[in-house]
XYZ file of C-alpha atoms in Angstrom:
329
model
C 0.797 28.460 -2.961
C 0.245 30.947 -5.710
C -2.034 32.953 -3.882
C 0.818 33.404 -1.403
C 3.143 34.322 -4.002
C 0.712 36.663 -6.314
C 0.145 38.419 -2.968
C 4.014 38.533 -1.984
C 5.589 36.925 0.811
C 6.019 38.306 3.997
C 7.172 37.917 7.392
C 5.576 34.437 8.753
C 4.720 35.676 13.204
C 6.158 32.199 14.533
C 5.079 33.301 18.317
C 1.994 32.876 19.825
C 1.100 34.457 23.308
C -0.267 32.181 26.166
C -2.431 30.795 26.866
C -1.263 28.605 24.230
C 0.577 24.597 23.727
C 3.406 23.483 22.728
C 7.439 24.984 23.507
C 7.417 27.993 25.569
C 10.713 30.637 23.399
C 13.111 30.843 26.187
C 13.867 34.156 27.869
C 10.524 35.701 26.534
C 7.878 35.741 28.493
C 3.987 33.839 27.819
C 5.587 33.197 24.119
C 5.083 29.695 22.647
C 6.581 28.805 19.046
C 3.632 28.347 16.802
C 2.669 24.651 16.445
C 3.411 24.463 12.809
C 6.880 25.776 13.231
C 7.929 23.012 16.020
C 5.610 20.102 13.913
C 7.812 19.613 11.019
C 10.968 19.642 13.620
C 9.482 16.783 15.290
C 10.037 14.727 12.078
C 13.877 15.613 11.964
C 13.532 14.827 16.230
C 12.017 11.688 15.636
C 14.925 10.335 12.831
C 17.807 12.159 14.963
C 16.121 9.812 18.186
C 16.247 6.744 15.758
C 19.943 7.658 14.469
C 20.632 7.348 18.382
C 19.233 4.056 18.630
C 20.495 2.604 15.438
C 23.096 2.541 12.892
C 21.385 5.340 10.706
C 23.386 8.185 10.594
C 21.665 11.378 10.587
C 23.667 14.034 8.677
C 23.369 11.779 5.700
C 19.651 12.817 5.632
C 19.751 16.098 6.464
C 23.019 17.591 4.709
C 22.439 19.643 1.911
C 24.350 17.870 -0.506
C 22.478 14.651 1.061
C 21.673 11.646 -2.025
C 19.015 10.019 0.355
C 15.280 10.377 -1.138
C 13.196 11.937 1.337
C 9.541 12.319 0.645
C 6.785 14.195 2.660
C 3.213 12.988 2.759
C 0.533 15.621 3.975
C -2.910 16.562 3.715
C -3.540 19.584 1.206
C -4.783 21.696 4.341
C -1.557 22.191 5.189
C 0.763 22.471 1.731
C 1.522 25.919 2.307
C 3.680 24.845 5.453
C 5.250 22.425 4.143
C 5.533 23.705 0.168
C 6.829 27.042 1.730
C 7.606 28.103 5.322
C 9.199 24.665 6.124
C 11.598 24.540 2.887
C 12.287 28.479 4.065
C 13.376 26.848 7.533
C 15.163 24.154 6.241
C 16.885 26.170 3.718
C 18.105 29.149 6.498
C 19.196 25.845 8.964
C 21.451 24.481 6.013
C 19.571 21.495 6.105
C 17.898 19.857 2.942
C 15.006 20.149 1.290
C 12.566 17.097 0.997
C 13.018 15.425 -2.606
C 9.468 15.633 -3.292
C 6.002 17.020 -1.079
C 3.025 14.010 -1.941
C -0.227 15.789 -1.074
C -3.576 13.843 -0.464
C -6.992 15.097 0.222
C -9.333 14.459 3.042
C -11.076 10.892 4.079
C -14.667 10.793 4.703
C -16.360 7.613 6.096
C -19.254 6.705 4.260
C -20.025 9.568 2.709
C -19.418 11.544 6.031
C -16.565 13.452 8.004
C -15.162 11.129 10.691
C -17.481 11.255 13.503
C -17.601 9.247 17.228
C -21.228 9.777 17.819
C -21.737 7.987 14.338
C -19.313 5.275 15.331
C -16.932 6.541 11.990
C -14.172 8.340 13.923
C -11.626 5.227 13.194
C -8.432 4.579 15.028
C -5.569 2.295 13.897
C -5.461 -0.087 16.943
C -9.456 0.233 16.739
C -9.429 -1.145 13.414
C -6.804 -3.606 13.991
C -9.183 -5.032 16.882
C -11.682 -6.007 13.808
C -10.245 -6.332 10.832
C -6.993 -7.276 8.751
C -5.178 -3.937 7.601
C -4.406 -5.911 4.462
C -7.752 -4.919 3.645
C -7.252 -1.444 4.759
C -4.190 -1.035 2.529
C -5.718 -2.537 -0.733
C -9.104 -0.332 -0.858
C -7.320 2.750 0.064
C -4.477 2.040 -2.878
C -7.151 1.282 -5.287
C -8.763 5.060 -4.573
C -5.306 6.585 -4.499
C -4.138 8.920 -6.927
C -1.580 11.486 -7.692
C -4.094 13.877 -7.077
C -5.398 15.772 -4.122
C -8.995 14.752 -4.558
C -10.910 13.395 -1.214
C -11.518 10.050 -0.531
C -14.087 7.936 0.879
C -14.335 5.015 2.459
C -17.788 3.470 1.929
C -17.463 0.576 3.936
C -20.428 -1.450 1.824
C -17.681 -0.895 -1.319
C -15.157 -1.771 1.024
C -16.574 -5.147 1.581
C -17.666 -5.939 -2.099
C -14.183 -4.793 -3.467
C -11.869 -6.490 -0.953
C -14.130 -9.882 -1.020
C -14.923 -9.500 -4.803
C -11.205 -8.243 -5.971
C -8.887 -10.174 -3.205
C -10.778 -13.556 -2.815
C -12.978 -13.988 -5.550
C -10.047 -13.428 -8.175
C -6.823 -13.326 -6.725
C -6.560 -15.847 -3.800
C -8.626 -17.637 -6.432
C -6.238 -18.364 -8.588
C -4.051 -20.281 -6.281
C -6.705 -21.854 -4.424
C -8.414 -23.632 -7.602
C -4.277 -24.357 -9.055
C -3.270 -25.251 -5.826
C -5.592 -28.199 -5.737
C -4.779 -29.688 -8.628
C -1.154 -29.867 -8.314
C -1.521 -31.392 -4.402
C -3.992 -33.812 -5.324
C -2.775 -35.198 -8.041
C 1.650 -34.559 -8.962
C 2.225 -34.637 -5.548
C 2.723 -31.126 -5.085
C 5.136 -30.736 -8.023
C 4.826 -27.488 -10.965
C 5.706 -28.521 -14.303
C 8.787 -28.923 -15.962
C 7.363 -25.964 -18.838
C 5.154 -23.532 -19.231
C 2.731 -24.471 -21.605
C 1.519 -21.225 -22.465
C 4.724 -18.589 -22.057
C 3.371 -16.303 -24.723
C 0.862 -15.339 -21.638
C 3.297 -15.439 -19.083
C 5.688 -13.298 -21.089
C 2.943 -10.483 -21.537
C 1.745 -10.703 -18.192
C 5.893 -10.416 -16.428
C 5.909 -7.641 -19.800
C 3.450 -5.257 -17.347
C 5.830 -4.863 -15.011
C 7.222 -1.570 -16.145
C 3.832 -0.174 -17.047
C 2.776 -0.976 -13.069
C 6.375 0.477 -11.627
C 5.596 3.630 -12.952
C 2.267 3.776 -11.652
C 3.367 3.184 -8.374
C 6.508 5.715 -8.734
C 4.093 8.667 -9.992
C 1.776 7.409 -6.921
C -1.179 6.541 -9.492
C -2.151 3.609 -7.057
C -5.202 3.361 -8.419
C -4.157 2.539 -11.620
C -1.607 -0.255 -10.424
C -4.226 -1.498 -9.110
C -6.361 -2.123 -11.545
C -3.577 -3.015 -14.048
C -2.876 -5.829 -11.492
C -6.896 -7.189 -11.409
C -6.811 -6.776 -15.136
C -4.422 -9.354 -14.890
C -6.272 -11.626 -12.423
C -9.169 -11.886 -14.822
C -7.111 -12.305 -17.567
C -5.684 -15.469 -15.687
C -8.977 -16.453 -14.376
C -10.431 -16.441 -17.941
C -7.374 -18.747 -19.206
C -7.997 -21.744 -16.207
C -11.772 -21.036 -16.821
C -11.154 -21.966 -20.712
C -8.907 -24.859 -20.199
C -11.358 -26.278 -17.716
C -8.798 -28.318 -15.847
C -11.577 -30.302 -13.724
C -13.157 -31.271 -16.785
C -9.813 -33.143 -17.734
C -9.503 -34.307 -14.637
C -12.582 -36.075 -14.475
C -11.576 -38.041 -17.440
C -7.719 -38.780 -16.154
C -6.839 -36.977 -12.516
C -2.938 -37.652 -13.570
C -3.545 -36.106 -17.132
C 0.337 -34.152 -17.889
C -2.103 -31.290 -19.598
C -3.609 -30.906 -15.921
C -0.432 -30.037 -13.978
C 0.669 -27.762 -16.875
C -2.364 -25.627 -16.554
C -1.775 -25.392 -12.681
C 1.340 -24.485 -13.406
C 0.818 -21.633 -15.302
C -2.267 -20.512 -13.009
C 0.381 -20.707 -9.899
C 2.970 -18.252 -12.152
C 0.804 -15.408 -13.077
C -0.429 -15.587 -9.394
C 3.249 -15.539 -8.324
C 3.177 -12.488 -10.967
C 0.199 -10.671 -9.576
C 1.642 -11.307 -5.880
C 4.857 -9.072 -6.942
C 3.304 -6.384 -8.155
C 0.704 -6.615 -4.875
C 3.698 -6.618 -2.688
C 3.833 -2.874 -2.355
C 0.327 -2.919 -1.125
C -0.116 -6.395 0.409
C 3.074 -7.355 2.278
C 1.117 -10.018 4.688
C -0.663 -11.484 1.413
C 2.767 -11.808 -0.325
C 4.354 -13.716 2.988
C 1.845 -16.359 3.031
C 2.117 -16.771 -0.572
C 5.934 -17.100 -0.388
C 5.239 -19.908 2.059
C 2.524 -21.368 0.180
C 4.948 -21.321 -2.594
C 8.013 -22.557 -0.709
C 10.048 -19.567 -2.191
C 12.510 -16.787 -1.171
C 10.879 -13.517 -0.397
C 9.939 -11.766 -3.349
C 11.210 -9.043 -4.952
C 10.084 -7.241 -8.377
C 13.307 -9.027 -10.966
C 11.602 -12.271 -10.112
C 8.669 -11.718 -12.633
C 11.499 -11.941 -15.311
C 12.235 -15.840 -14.587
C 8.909 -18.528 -13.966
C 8.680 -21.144 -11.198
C 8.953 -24.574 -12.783
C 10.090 -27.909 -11.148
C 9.200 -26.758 -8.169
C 7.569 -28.329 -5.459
C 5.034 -26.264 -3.608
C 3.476 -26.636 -0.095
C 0.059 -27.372 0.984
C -2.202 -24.784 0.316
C -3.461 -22.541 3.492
C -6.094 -19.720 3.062
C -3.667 -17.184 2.493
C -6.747 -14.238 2.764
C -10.311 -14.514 4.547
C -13.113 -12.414 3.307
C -14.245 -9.513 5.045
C -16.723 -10.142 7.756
C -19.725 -7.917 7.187
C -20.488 -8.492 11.447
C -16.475 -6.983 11.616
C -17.389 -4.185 9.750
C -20.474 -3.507 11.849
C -18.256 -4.253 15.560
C -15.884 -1.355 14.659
C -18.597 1.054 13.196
C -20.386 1.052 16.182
C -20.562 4.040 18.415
C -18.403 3.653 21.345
C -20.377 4.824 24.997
């Protein structure tokens, strides 16, 4: 934007002549508008069709004096339209200006631009064909930054961090706590925590991970969050509850262990929730629990009965990976 503005602005040509796609300017003839003048009115086209169809009311996002955040997210190709000429357009319509413009760089595909002869030109509803987007969501937020730096997703990463990271800590937890407290107390959490000094530090992070998320520092919610898994991993690892068990299955110390395993998992689920919606839903019905929403981490589950443990998250199928990277005829 600078080097616009060092230069000095001038008159933006929004005509182009024909042959050309897009709106044709009425009464002039083999004049179109220029794409990336009608783009950004699709967005307001798109809400004012949704207003229609729904109790939204559309003036109360687009007056000026409008309290509704409204956020833009682009690729930094295009930040001059939408940093400058849009606001200009917006501004001369009396309509608002977006509360904040989130730019991102490009995505490559292992190590590449996107590419159909190489099989790594991606489509949503290819993906979804393959592979969970929960998987999708939670390697892309753990890249993300408030940056505009590129991205890329190296699908041999993508398989080691999403198995390593999702299963292998996280779904971890509940899995191993899981089994003690349905095999042995019937299903039932404890009446304390026996170690809230941890649970209090852990429900403490909350802050620190809301404001990563607000300044769209994904990346570093994310690994606050895993921090926390292996933090909670290393604490059921110490107090070795299947040692105890093999001694006395219906030892008290057992289900109290469990218990707090199950409520920093319940922790690292809320602060995943942003990033892993599907993850959090079977975990609010492994947990028998309301959906959850980021106060909970203030208050721990405790005489509570939970419900049978389900897989709540499969690892990633290397043979998946290799279906949707291969080049379509």
């Amino acid at each position: 934007l600078n080097e616009w503005l060092m230069v000095g602005l001038k008159s933006w040509d929004i005509s182009r002549d024909a042959p050309y796609f897009g709106f044709p300017i009425p009464d002039s003839a083999n004049k179109y508008f220029y794409v990336w003048l009608d783009a950004p009115i699709g967005y307001f086209a798109s809400l004012k069709n949704l207003s229609d169809r729904s109790e939204l009311d559309f003036e109360e996002y687009v007056k000026p004096d409008s309290l509704v955040e409204l956020y833009h997210f682009i690729g930094k190709d295009i930040a001059y339209f939408h940093a400058l000429f849009w606001p200009a357009i917006l501004e001369s319509a009396n309509y608002r200006k977006p509360t904040e413009v989130f730019v991102h760089g490009y995505l490559t595909v292992n190590g590449q631009k996107m590419s159909k002869s190489r099989g790594t030109f991606i489509l949503a509803r290819d993906y979804l064909k393959h592979l969970d987007p929960e998987y999708l969501r939670y390697y892309l937020a753990s890249k993300l930054n408030a940056g505009v730096g590129d991205i890329d997703l190296n699908f041999d990463d993508f398989i080691r961090k999403n198995n390593s990271d999702l299963v292998g800590k996280v779904v971890n937890i509940a899995s191993r706590s899981a089994k003690f407290i349905g095999e042995n107390f019937q299903g039932r959490l404890a009446e304390d925590l026996v170690a809230p000094e941890l649970f209090n530090q852990t429900a403490g992070k909350a802050s620190e991970i809301a404001q990563a998320y607000v300044t769209r520092n994904f990346s570093q919610a994310v690994r606050l969050i895993m921090d926390i898994a292996a933090i909670t991993n290393q604490y059921i690892d110490e107090q070795k509850p299947w040692v105890l068990a093999k001694a006395d299955s219906k030892n008290p110390r057992i289900q109290e262990i469990a218990t707090m395993g199950l409520n920093l998992y319940r922790l690292i689920v809320i602060f995943l929730k942003p990033i892993l919606p599907r993850l959090a839903k079977n975990s609010e019905k492994f947990l028998n629990i309301e959906p959850l929403v980021w106060q909970d981490c203030a208050v721990p589950l405790l005489r509570h009965a939970i419900n049978k443990f389900d897989p709540l998250l499969g690892r990633v199928d290397p043979q998946k990976v290799a279906q949707l990277l291969t080049p379509s005829e």
